[in-house]
PDB file of C-alpha atoms in Angstrom:
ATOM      1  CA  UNK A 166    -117.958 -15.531  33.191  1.00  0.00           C
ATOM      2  CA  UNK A 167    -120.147 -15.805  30.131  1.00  0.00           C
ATOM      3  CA  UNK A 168    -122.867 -13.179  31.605  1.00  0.00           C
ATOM      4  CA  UNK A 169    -120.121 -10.885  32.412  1.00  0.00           C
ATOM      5  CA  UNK A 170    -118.873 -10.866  28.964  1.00  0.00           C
ATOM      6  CA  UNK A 171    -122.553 -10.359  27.994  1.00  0.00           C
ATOM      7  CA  UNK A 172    -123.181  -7.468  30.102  1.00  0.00           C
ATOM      8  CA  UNK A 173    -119.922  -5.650  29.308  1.00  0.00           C
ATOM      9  CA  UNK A 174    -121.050  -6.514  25.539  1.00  0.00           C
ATOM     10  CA  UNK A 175    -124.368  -5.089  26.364  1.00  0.00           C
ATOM     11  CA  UNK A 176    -122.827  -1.794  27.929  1.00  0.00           C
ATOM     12  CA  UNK A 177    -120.395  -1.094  25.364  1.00  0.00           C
ATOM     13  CA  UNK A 178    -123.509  -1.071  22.760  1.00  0.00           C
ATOM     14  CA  UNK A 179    -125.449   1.264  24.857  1.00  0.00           C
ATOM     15  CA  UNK A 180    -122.678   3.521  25.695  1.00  0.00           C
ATOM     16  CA  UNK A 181    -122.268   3.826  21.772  1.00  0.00           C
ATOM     17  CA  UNK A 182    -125.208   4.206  20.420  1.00  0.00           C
ATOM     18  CA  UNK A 183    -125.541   6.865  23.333  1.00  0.00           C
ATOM     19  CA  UNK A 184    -122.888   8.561  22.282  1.00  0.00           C
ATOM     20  CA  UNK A 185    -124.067   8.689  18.759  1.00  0.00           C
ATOM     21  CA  UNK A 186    -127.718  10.408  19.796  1.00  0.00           C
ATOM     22  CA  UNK A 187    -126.000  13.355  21.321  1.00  0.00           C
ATOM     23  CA  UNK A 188    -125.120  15.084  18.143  1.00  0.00           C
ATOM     24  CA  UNK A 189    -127.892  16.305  16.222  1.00  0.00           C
ATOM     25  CA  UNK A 190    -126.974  17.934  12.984  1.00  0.00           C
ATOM     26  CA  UNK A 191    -126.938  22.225  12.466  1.00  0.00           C
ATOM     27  CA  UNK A 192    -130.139  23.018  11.230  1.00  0.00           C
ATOM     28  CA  UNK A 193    -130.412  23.619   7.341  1.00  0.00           C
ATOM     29  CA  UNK A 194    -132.009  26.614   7.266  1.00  0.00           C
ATOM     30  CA  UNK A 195    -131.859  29.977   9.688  1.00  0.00           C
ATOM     31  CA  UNK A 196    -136.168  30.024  10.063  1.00  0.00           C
ATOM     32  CA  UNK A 197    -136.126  32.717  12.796  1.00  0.00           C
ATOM     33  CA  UNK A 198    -140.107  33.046  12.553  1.00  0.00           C
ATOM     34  CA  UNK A 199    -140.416  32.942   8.857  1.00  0.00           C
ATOM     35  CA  UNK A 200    -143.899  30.389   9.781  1.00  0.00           C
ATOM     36  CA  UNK A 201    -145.016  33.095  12.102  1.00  0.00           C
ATOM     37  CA  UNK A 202    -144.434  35.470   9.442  1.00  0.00           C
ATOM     38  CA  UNK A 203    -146.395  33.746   6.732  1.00  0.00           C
ATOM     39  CA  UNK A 204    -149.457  33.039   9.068  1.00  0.00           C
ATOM     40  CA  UNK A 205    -149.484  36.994   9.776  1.00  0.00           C
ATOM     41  CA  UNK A 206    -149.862  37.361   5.569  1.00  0.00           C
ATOM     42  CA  UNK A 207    -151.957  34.778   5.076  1.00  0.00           C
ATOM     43  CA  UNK A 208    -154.480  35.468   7.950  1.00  0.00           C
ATOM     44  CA  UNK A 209    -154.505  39.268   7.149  1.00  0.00           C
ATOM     45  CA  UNK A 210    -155.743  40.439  10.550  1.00  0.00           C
ATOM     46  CA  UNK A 211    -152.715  41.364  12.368  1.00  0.00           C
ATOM     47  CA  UNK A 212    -150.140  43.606  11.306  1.00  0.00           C
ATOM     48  CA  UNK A 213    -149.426  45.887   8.531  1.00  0.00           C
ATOM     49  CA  UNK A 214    -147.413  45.059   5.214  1.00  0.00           C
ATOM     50  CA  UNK A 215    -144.577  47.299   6.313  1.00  0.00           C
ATOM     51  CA  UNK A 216    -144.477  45.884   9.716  1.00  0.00           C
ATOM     52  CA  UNK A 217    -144.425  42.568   8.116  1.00  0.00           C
ATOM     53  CA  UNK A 218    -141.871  43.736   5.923  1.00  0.00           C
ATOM     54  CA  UNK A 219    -139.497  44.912   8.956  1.00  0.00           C
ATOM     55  CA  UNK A 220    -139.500  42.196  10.818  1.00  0.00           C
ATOM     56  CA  UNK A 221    -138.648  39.682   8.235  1.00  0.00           C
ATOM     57  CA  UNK A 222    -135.797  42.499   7.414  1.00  0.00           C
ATOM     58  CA  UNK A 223    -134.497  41.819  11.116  1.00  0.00           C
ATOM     59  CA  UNK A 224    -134.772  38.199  10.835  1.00  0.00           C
ATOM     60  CA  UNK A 225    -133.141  38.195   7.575  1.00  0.00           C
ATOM     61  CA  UNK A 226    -130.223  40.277   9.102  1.00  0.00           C
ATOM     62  CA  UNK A 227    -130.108  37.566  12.160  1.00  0.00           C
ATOM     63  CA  UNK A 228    -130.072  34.878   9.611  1.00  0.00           C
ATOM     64  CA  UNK A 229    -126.849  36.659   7.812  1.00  0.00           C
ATOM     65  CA  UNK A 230    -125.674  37.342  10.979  1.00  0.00           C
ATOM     66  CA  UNK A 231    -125.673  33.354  12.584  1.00  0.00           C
ATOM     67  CA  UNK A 232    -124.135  32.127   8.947  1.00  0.00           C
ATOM     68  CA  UNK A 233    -127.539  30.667   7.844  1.00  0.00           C
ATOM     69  CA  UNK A 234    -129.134  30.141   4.762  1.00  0.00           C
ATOM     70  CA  UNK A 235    -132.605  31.505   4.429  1.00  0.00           C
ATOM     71  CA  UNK A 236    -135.451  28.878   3.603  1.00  0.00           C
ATOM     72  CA  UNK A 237    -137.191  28.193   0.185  1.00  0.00           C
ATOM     73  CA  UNK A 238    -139.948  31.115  -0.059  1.00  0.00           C
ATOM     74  CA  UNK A 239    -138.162  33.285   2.528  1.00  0.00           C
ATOM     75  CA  UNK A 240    -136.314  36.211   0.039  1.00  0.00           C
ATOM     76  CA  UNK A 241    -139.330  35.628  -2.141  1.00  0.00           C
ATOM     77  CA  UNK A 242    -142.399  36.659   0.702  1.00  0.00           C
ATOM     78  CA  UNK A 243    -140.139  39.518   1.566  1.00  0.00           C
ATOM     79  CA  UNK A 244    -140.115  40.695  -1.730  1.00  0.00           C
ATOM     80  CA  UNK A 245    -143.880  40.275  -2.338  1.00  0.00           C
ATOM     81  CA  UNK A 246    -144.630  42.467   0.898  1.00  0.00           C
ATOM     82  CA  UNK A 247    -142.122  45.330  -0.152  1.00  0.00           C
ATOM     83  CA  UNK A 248    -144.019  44.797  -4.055  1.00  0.00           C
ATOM     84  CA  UNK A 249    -147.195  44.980  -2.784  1.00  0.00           C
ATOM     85  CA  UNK A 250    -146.138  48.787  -0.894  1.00  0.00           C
ATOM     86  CA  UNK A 251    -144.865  49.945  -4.523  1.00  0.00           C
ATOM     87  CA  UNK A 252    -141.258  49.477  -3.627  1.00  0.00           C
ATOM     88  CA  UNK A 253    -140.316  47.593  -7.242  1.00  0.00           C
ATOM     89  CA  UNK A 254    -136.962  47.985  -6.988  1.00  0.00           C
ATOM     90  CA  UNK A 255    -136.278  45.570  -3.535  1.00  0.00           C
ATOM     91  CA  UNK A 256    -139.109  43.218  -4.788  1.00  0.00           C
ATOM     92  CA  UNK A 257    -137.187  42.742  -7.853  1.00  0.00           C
ATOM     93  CA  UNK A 258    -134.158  42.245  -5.292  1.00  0.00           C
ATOM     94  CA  UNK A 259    -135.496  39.910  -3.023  1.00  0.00           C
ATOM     95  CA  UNK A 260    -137.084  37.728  -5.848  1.00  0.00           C
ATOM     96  CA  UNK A 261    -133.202  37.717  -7.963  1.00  0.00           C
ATOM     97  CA  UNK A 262    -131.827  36.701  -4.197  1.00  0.00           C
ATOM     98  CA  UNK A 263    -134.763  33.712  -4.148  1.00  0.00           C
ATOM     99  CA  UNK A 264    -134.322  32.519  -7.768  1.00  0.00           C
ATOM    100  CA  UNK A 265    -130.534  32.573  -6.880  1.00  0.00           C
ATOM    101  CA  UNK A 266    -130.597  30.610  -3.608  1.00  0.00           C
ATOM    102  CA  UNK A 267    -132.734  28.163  -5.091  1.00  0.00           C
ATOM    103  CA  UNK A 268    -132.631  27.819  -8.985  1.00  0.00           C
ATOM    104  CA  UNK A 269    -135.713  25.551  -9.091  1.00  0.00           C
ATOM    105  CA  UNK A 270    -138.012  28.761  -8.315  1.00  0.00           C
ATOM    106  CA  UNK A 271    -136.853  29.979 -11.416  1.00  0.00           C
ATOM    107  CA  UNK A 272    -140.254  29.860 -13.493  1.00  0.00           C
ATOM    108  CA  UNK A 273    -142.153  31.448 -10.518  1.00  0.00           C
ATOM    109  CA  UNK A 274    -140.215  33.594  -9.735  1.00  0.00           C
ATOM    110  CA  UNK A 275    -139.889  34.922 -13.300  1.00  0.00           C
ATOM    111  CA  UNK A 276    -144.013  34.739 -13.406  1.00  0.00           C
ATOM    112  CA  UNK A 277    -144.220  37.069 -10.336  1.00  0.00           C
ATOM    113  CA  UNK A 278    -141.623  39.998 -11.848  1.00  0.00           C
ATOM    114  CA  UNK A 279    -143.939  39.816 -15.193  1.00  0.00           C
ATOM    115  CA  UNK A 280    -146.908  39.757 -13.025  1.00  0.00           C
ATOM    116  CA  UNK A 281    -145.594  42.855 -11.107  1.00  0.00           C
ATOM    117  CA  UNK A 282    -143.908  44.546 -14.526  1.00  0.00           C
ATOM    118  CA  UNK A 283    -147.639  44.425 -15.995  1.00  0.00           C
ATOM    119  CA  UNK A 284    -149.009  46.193 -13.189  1.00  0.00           C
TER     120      UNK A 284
END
């Protein structure tokens, strides 16, 4: 009698705790190849600025579109590539959008429109 008690007691715990591990939590962030993204930049040898530029468009767009927030650095890459093509008007967008989304960016981001206002 006492090991049956045990084992139910046993299988109840394991049937709970199973039942917990099922449910992982929504992701935080909508990434949608933002890595892949930054390793094109940063490795220089693959694609273009503007192609750069449209994909992380489309991504951001399927990011809006799923009810995701971008990550940190996301709005702020995507207005460095269209800066660095001479269009000032969405890198100045993009970078408002970042320093919005995530108020601690506010210094940098500030630096970088100087940086490009300078120019």
């Amino acid at each position: 009698m006492l090991t049956r008690i045990k084992t139910l007691v046993l299988l109840a715990t394991l049937l709970a705790l199973t039942g917990c591990a099922n449910k992982a939590p929504p992701p935080l962030y909508g990434w949608n190849g933002y890595e892949k993204n930054l390793d094109t930049y940063f490795r220089g040898d693959r694609e273009s600025l503007d192609t750069q530029a449209k994909q992380m468009e489309d991504n951001l767009q399927k990011i809006r579109v799923a009810g995701q927030a971008t990550p940190p650095g996301f709005q702020a890459h995507l207005g460095l590539l269209h800066g660095k093509q001479g269009d000032l008007a969405r890198f100045q967008q993009h970078l408002q959008a970042e320093k919005e989304q995530f108020p601690e960016s506010e210094t940098f981001v500030n630096f970088l429109l100087r940086k490009f206002k300078s120019k």
